[in-house]
CSV table of C-alpha atoms and ligand atoms in Angstrom, one decimal:
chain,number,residue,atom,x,y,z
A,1,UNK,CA,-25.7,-50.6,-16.3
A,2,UNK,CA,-29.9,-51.0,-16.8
A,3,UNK,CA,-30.7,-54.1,-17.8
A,4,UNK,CA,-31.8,-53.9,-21.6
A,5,UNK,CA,-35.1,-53.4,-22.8
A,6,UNK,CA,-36.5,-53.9,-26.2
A,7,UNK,CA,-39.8,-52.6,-26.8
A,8,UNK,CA,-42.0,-54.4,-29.5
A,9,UNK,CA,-45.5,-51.9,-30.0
A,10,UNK,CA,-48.4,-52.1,-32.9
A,11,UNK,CA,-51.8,-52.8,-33.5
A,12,UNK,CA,-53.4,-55.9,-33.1
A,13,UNK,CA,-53.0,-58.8,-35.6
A,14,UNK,CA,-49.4,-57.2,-36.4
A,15,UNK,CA,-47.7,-60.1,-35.6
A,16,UNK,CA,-45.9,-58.5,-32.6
A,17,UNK,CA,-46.9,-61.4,-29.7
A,18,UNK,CA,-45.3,-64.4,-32.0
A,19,UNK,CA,-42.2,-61.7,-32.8
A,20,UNK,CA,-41.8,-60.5,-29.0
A,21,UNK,CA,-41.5,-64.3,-28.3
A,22,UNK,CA,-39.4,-65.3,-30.6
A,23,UNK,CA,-36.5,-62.4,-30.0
A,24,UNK,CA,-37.1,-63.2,-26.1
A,25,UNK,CA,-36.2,-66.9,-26.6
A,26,UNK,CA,-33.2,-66.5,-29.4
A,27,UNK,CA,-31.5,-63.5,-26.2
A,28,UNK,CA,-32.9,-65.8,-23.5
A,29,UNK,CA,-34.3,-62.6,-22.4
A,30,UNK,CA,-37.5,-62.2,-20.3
A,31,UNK,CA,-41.3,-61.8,-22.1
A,32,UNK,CA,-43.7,-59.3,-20.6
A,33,UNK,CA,-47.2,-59.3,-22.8
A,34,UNK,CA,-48.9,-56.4,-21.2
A,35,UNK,CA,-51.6,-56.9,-23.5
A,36,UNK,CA,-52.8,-60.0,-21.2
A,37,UNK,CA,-52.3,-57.7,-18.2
A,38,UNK,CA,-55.5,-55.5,-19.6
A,39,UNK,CA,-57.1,-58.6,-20.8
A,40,UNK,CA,-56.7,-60.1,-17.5
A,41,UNK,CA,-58.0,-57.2,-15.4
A,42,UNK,CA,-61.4,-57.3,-18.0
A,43,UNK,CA,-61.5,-60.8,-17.3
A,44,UNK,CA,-61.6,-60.2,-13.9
A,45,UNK,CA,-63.9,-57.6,-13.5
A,46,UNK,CA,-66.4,-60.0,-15.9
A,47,UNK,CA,-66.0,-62.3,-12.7
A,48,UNK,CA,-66.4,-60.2,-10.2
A,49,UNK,CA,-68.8,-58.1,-11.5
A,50,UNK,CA,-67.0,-55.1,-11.7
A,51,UNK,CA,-68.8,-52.1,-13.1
A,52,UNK,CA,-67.1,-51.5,-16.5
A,53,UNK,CA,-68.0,-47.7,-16.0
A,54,UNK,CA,-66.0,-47.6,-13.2
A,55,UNK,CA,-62.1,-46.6,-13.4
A,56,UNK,CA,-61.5,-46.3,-9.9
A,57,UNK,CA,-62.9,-49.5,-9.4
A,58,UNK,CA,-61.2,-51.3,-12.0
A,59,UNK,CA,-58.0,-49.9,-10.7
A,60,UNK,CA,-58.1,-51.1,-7.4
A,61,UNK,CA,-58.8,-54.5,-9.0
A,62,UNK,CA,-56.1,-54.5,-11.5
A,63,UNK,CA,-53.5,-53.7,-8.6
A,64,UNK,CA,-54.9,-56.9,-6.9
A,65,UNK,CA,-54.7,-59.4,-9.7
A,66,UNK,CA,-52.8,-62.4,-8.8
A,67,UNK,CA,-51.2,-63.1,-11.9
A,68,UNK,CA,-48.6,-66.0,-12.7
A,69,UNK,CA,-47.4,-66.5,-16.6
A,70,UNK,CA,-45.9,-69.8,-17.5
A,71,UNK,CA,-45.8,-72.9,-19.8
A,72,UNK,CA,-48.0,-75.4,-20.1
A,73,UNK,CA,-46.4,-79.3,-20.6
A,74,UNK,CA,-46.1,-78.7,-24.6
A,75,UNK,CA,-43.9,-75.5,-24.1
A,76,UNK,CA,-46.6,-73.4,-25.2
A,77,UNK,CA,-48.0,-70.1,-23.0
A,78,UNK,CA,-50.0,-70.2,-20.1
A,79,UNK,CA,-51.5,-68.0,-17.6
A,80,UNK,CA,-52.6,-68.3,-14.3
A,81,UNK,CA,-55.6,-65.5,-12.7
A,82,UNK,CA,-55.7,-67.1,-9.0
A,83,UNK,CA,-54.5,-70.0,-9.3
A,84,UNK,CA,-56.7,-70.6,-12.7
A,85,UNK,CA,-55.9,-71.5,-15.9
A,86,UNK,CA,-57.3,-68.8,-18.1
A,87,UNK,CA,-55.1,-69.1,-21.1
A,88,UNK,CA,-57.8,-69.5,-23.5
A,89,UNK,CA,-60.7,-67.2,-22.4
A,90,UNK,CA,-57.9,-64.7,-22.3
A,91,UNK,CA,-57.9,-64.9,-26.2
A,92,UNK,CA,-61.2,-64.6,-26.8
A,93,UNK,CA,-62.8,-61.6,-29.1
A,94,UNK,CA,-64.8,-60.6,-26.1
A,95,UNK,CA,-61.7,-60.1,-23.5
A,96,UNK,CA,-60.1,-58.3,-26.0
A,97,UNK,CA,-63.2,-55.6,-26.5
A,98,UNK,CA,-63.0,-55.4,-22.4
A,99,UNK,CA,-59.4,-55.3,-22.3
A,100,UNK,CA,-59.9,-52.3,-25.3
A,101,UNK,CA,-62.5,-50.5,-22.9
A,102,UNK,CA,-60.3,-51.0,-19.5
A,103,UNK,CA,-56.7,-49.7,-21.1
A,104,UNK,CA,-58.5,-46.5,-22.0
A,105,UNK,CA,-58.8,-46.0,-18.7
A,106,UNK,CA,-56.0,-43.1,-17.3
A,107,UNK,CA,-56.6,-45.1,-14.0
A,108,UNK,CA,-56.2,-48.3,-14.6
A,109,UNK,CA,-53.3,-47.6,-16.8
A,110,UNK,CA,-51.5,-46.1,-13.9
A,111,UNK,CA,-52.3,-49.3,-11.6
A,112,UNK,CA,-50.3,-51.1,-14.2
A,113,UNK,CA,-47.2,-49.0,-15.0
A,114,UNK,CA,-45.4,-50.4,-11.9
A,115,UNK,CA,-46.3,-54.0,-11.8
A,116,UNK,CA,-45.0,-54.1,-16.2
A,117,UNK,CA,-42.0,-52.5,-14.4
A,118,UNK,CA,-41.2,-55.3,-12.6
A,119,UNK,CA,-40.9,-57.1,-15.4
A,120,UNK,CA,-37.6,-55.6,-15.8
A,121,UNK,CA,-34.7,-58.2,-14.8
A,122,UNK,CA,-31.6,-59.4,-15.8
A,123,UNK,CA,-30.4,-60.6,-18.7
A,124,UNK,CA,-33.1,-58.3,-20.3
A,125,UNK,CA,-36.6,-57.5,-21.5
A,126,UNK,CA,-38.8,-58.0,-24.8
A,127,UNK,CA,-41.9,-56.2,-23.8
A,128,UNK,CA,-45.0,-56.5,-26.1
A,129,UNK,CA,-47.9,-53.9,-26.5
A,130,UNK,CA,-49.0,-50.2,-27.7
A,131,UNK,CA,-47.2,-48.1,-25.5
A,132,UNK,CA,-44.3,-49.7,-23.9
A,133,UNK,CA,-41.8,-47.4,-26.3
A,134,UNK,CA,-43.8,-44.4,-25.3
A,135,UNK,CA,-44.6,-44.6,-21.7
A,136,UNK,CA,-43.6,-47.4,-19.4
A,137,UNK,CA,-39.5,-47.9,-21.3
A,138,UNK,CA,-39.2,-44.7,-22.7
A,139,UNK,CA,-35.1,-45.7,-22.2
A,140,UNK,CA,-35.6,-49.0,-23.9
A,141,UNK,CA,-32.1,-49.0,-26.5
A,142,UNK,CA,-34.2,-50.5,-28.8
A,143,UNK,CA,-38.0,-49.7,-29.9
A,144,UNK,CA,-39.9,-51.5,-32.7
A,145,UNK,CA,-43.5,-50.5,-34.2
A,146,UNK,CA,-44.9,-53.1,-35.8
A,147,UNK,CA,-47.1,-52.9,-38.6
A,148,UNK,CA,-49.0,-54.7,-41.1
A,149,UNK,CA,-52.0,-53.7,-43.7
A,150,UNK,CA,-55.4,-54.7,-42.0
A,151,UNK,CA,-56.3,-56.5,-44.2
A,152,UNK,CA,-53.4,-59.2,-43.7
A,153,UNK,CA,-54.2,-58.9,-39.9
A,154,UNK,CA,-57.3,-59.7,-40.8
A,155,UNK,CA,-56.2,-62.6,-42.7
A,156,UNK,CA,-54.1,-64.0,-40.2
A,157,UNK,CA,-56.9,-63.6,-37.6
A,158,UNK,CA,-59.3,-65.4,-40.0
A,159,UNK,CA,-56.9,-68.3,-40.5
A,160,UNK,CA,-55.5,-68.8,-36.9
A,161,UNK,CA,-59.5,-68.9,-35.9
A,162,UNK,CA,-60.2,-71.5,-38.8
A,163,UNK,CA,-57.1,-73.7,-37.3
A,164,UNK,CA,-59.0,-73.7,-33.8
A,165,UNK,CA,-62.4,-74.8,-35.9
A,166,UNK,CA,-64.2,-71.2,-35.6
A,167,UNK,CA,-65.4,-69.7,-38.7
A,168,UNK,CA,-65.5,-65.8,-38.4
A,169,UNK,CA,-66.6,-63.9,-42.0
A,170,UNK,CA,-63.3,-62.5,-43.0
A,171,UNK,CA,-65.5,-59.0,-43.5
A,172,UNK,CA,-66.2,-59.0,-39.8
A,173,UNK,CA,-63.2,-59.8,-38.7
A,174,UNK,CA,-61.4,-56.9,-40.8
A,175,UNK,CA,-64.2,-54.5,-39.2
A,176,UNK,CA,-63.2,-55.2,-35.9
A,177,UNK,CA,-59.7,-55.1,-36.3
A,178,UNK,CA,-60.3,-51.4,-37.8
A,179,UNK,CA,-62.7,-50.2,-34.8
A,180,UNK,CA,-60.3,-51.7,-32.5
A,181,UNK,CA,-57.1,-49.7,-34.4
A,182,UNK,CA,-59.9,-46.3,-34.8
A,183,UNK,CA,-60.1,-47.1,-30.5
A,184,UNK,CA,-56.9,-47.4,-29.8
A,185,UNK,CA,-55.2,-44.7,-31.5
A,186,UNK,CA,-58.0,-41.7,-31.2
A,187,UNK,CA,-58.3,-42.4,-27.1
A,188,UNK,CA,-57.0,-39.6,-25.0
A,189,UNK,CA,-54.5,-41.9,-22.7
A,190,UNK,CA,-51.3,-43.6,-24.4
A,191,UNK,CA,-53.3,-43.5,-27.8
A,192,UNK,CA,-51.3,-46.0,-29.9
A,193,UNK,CA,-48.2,-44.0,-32.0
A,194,UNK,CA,-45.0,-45.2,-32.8
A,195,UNK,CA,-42.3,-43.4,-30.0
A,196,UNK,CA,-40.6,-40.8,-32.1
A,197,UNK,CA,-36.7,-42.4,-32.0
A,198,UNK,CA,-39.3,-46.0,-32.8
A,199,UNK,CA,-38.2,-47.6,-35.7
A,200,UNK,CA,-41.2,-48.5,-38.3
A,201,UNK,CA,-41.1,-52.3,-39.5
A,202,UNK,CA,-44.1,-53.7,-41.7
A,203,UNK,CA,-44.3,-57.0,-41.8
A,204,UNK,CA,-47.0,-57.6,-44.7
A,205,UNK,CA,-45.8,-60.3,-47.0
A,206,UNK,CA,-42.9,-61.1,-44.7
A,207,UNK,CA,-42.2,-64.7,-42.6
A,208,UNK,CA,-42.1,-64.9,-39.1
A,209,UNK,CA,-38.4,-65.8,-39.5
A,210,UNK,CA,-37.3,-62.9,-41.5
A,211,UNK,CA,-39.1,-60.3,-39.5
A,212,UNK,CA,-37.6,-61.7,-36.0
A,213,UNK,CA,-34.2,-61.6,-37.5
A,214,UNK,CA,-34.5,-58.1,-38.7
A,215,UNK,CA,-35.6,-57.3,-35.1
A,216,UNK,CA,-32.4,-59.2,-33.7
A,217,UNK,CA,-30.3,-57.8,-36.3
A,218,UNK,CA,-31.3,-53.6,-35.6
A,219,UNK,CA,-30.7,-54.8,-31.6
A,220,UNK,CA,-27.4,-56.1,-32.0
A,221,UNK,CA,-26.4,-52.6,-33.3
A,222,UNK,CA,-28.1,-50.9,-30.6
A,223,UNK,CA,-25.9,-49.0,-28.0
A,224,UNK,CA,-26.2,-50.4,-24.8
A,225,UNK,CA,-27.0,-53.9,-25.7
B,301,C5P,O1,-52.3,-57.0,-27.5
B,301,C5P,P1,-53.6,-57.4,-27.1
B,301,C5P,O2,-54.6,-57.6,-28.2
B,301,C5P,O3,-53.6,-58.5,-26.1
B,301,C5P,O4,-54.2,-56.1,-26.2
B,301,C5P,C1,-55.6,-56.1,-25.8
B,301,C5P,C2,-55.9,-54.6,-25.7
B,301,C5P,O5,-55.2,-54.0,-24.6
B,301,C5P,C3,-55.6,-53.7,-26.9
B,301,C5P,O6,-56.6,-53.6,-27.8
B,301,C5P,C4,-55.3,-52.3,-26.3
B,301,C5P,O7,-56.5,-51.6,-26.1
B,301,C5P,C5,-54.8,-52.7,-24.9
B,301,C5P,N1,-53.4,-52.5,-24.6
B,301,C5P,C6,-52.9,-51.2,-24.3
B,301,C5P,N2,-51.6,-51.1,-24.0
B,301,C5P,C7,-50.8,-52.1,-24.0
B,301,C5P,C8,-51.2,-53.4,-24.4
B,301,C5P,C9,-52.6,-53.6,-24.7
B,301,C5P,O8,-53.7,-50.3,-24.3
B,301,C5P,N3,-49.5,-51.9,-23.7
């Protein structure tokens, strides 16, 4: 039998990293973020001045990325880019604008597909991003979209920033969460969509808790799980 996969896709600011974490941990399944996996091939072509107009390019450096995802001492995520701690210039706005620009990208996409692949081992997968129901686990027994109004992204975004000590306008924020949406749903590769057997879950007004137990609920019913 495949080892199980459940795909957890949306926009950004939905809510779908801290949900895709917590059903990992609660099945002691694997996490794959492929999210970081663009941010981390923007970061490195930042570094080694990649041209950003340059697919091929950017391809052959995303199939090169020596990539390690772990924890740091306090249990919470870390990630390695040769031997580097990057974890928190990963999260910056400016990554995420190059990881938008790199991921509509046909090749750099492709360069991906395999190494998110490999992500796939037993006892099973959560796997976090836009188009991991669509394209790279079209057989996944379970597929999630995650939603949320932007203008509780936006919130959320605004808050989690004012916890680190950054103070955003919360009318910038919720302008660059809507270009960033317009981006990744109107590009011509994997534009963001829910996969047609996805099911739709909005999680404005709703606690972390009761959306991940939704999530674990619908995947206990799932065939195949
Ligand atoms: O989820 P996260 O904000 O880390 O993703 C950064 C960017 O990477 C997104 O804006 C999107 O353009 C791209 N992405 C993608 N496909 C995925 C995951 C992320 O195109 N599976």
């Amino acid at each position: 039998m495949s080892v199980p996969v459940i795909a957890i896709d949306g926009p950004s600011g939905s809510g779908k990293g801290t949900i895709a974490r917590r059903v990992a941990d609660a099945l002691g399944y694997h996490l794959l973020d492929s999210g970081a996996l663009y941010r981390l091939t923007a970061l490195a072509a930042r570094r080694h001045d990649v041209d950003m107009g340059n697919p091929e390019a950017l391809a052959r450096l995303a199939r090169s990325l020596n990539i390690e995802f772990g924890r740091d001492g306090q249990g919470g995520e870390m990630v390695l880019l040769n031997y580097e701690d990057v974890t928190n210039e990963l999260r910056t706005e400016e990554t995420g604008a190059g990881a938008s620009a790199v991921a509509a990208m046909g090749p750099v996409r492709e360069a991906l597909l395999e190494l998110q692949k490999s992500f796939r081992k037993p006892p099973g997968l959560v796997a976090d991003g836009r188009d991991m129901g669509t394209q790279v686990f079209p057989d996944a027994v379970l597929k999630v979209f995650l939603t949320a109004s932007a203008e509780e992204r936006a919130r959320r975004r605004h808050k989690q920033l004012k916890d680190k000590g950054i103070d955003v306008s919360l009318a910038a924020l919720s302008r660059d969460i809507e270009d960033r949406d317009r981006r990744d749903t109107e590009r011509s590769v994997a534009p963001l969509r829910p996969a047609e057997d996805a099911r739709v879950l909005d999680s404005s007004g709703q606690s972390i808790e009761t959306v991940t137990n939704t999530v674990l609920d619908w995947a206990e019913r799932c065939d195949g799980f």
